[in-house]
PDB file of C-alpha atoms in Angstrom:
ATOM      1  CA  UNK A   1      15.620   6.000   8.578  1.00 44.00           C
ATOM      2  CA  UNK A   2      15.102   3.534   5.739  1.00 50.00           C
ATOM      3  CA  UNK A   3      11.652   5.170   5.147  1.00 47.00           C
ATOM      4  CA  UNK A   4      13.504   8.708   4.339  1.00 50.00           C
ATOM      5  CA  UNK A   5      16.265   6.302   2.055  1.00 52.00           C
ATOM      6  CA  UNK A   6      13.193   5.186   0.020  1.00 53.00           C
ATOM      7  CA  UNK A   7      12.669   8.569  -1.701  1.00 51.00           C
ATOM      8  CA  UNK A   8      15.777   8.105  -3.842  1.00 59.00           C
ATOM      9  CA  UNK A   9      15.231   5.834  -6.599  1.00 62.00           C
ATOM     10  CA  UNK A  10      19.185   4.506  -6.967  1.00 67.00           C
ATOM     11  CA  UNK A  11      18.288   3.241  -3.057  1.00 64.00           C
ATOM     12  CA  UNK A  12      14.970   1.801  -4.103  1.00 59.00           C
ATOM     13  CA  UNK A  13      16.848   0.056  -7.310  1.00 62.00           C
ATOM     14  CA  UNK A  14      19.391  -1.095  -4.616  1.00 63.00           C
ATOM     15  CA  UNK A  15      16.978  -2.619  -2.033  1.00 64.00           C
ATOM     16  CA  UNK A  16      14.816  -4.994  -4.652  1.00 66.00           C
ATOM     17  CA  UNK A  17      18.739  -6.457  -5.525  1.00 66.00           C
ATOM     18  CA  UNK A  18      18.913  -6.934  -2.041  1.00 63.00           C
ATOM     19  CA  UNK A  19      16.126  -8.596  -1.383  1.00 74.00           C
ATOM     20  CA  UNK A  20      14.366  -5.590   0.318  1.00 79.00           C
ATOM     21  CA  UNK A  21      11.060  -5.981   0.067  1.00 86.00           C
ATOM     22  CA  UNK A  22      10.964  -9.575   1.516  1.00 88.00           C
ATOM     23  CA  UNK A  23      12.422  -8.642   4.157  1.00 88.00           C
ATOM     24  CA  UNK A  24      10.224  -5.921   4.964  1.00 89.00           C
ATOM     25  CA  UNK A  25       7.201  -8.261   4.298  1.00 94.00           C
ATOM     26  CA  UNK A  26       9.144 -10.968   6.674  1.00 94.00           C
ATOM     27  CA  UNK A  27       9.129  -8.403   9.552  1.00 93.00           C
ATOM     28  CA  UNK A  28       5.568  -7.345   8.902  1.00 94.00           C
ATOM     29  CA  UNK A  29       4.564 -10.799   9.311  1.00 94.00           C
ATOM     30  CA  UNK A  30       6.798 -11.590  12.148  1.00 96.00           C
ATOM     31  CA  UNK A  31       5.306  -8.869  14.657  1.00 95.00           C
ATOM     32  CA  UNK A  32       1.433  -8.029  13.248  1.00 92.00           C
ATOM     33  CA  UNK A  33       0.823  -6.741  16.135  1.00 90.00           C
ATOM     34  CA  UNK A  34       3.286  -3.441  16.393  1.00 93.00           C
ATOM     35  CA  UNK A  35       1.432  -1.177  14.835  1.00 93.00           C
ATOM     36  CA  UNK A  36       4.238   1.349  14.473  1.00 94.00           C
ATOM     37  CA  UNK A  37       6.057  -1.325  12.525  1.00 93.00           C
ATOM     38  CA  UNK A  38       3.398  -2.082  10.223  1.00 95.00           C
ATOM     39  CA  UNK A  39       2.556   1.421   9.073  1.00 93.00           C
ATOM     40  CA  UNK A  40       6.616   2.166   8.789  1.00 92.00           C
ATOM     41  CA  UNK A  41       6.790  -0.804   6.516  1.00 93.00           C
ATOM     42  CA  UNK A  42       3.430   0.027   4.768  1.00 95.00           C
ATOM     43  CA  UNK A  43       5.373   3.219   4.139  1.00 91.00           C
ATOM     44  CA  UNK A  44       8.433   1.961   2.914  1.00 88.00           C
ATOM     45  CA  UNK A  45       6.724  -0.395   0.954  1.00 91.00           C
ATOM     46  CA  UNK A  46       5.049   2.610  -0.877  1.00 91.00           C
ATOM     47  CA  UNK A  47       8.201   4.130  -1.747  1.00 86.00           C
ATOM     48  CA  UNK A  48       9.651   0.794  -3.374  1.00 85.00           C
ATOM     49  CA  UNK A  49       6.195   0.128  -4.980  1.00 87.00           C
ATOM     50  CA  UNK A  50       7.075   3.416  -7.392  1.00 83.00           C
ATOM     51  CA  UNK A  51      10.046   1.214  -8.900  1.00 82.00           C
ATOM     52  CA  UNK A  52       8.735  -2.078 -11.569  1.00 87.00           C
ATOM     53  CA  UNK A  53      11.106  -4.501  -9.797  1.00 84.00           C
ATOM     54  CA  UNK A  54       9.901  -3.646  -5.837  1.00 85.00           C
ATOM     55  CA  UNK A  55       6.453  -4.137  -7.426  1.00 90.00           C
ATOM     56  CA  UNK A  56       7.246  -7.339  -9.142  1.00 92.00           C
ATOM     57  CA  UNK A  57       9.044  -8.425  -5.820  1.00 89.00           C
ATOM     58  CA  UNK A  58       5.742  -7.588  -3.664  1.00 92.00           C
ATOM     59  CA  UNK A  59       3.698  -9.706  -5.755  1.00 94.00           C
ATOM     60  CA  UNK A  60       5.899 -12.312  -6.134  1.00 93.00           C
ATOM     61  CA  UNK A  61       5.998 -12.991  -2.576  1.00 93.00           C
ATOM     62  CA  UNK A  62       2.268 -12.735  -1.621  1.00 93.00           C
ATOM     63  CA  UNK A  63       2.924  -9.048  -0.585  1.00 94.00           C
ATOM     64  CA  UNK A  64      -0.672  -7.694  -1.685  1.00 96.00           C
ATOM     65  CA  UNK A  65      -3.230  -9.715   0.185  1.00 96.00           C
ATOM     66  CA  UNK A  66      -0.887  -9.568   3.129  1.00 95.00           C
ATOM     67  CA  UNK A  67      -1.068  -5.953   3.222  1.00 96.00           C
ATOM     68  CA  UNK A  68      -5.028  -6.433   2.245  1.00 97.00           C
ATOM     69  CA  UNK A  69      -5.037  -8.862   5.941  1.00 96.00           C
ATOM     70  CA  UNK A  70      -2.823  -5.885   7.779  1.00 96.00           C
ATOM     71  CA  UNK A  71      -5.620  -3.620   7.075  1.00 97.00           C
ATOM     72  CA  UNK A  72      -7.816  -6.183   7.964  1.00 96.00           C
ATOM     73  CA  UNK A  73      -6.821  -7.088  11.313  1.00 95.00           C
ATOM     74  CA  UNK A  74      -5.745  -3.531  12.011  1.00 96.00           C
ATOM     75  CA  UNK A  75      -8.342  -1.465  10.701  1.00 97.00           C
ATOM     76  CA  UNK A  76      -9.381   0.973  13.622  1.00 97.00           C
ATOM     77  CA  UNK A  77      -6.122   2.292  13.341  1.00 97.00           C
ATOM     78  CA  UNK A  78      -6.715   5.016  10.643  1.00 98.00           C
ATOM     79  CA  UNK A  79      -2.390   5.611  10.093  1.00 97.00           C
ATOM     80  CA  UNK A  80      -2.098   2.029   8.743  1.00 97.00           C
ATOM     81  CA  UNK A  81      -5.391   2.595   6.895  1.00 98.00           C
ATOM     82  CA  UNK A  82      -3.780   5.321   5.060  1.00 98.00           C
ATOM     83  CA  UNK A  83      -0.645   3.927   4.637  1.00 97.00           C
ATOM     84  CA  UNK A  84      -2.550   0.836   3.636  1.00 97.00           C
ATOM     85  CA  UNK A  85      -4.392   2.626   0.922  1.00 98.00           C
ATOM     86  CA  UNK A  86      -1.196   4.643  -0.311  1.00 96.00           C
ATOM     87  CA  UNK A  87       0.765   1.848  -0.713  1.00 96.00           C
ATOM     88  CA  UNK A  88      -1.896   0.364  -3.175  1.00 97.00           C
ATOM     89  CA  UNK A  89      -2.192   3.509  -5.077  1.00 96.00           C
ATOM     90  CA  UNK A  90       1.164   2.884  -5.310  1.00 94.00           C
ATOM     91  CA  UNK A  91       1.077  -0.705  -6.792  1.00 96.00           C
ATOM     92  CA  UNK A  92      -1.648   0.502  -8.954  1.00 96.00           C
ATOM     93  CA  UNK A  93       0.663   2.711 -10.862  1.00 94.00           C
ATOM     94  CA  UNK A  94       2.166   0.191 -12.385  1.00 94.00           C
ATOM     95  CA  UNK A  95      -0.481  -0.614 -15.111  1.00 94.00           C
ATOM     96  CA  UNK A  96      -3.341  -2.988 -15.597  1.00 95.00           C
ATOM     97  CA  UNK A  97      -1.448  -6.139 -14.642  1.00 95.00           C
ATOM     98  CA  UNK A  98      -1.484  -4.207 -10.940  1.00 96.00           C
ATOM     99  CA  UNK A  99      -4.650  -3.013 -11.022  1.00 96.00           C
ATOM    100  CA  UNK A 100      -6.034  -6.309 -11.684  1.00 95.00           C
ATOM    101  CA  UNK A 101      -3.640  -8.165  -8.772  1.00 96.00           C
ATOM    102  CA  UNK A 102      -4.758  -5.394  -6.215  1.00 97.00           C
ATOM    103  CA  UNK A 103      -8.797  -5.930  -7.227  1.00 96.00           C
ATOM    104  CA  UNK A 104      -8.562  -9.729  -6.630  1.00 96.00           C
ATOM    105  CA  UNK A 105      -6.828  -9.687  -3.650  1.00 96.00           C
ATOM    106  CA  UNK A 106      -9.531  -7.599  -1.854  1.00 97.00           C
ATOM    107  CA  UNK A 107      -7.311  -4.089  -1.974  1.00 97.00           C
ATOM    108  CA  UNK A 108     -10.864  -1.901  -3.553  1.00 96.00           C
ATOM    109  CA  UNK A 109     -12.688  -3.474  -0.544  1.00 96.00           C
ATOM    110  CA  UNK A 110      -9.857  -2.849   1.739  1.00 98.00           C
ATOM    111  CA  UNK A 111     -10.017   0.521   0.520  1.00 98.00           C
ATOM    112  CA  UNK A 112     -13.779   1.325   1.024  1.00 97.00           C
ATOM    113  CA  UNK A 113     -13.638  -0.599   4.587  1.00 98.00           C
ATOM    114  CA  UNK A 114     -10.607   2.029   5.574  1.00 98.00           C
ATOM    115  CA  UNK A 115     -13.275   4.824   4.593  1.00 97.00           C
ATOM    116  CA  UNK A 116     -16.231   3.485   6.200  1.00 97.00           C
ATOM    117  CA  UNK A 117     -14.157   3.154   9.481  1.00 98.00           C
ATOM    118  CA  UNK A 118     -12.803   6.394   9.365  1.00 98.00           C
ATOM    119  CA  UNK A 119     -15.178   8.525   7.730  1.00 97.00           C
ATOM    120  CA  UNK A 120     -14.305  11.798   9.391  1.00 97.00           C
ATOM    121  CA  UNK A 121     -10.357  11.342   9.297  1.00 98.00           C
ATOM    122  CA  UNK A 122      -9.419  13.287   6.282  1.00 98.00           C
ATOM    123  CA  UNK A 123      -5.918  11.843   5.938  1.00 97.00           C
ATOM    124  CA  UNK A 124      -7.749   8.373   5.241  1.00 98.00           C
ATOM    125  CA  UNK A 125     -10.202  10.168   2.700  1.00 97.00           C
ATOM    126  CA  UNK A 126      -7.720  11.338   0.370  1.00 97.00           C
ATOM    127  CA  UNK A 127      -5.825   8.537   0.690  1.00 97.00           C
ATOM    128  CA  UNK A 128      -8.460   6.039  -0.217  1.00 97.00           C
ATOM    129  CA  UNK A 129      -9.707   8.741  -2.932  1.00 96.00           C
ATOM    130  CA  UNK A 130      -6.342   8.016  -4.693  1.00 95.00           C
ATOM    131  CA  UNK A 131      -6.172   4.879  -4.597  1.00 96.00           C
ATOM    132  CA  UNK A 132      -9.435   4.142  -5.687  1.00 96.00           C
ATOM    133  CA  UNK A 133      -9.313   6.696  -8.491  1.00 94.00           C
ATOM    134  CA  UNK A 134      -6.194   4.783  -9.904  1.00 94.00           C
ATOM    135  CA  UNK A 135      -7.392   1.810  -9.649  1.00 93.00           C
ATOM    136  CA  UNK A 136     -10.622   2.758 -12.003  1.00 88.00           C
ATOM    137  CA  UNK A 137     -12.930   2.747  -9.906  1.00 75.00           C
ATOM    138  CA  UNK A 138     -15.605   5.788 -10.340  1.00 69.00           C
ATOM    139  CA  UNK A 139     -19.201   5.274  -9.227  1.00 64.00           C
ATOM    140  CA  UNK A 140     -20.214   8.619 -10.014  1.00 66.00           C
ATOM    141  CA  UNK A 141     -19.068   8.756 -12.962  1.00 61.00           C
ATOM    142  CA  UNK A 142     -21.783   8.631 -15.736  1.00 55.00           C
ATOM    143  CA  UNK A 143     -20.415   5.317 -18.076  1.00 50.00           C
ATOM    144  CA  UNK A 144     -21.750   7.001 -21.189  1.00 45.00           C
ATOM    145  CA  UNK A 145     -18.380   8.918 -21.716  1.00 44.00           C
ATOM    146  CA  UNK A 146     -20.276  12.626 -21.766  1.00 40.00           C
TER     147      UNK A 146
END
């Protein structure tokens, strides 16, 4: 239910004033093993993410590597991979400054371990094609700007 709520952008605005991200990481970390509950939340998470405040909140309480670890620990499971990747896209959005925090807390590797895992699961693909594509990272591209 909350995941459909995220969508709406007064509800996202109303969630970081309530502390809604932290509580959603505070979950995450209380049961890492329920796999439904970590790709919900890596969902919802996504959502917020689109609003400056969520993604101020995220980093502010350690929310990136965390998700970095979820993927981590959890990465045969090609839903939270995706999710996983989405949700950095997501932070990525936000400019440089998230860029930069998503890149040093492992998120492009994170990203390119989802793909190697699940190279045939297309969901994953596009997924990690997105994020990695706004997070700058382009290794066929040519560097000489033709």
């Amino acid at each position: 239910l909350l995941w459909n709520q995220t969508f709406n952008a007064d509800v996202c605005h109303m969630l970081v004033s309530m502390g809604g991200v932290v509580t959603i990481l505070q979950a995450m970390r209380k049961h890492p093993t329920i796999a439904k509950l970590q790709h919900t939340a890596l969902e919802v998470l996504r959502n917020l993410c689109v609003n400056e405040l969520n993604r101020q909140s995220l980093l502010q309480a350690g929310g990136l590597p965390f998700v970095v670890e979820t993927m981590q620990k959890l990465a045969d499971d090609a839903e939270i991979q995706r999710s996983g990747c989405n949700m950095l896209a997501s932070v990525a959005q936000g400019g440089m400054e998230y860029k930069i925090a998503v890149a040093e807390c492992g998120g492009i590797l994170a990203v390119m371990k989802a793909v190697e895992t699940h190279p045939e699961n297309d969901n994953v693909l596009r997924a990690a094609y997105q994020a990695l594509r706004l997070l700058g990272y382009n290794p066929g591209g040519n560097g000489g700007g033709n």
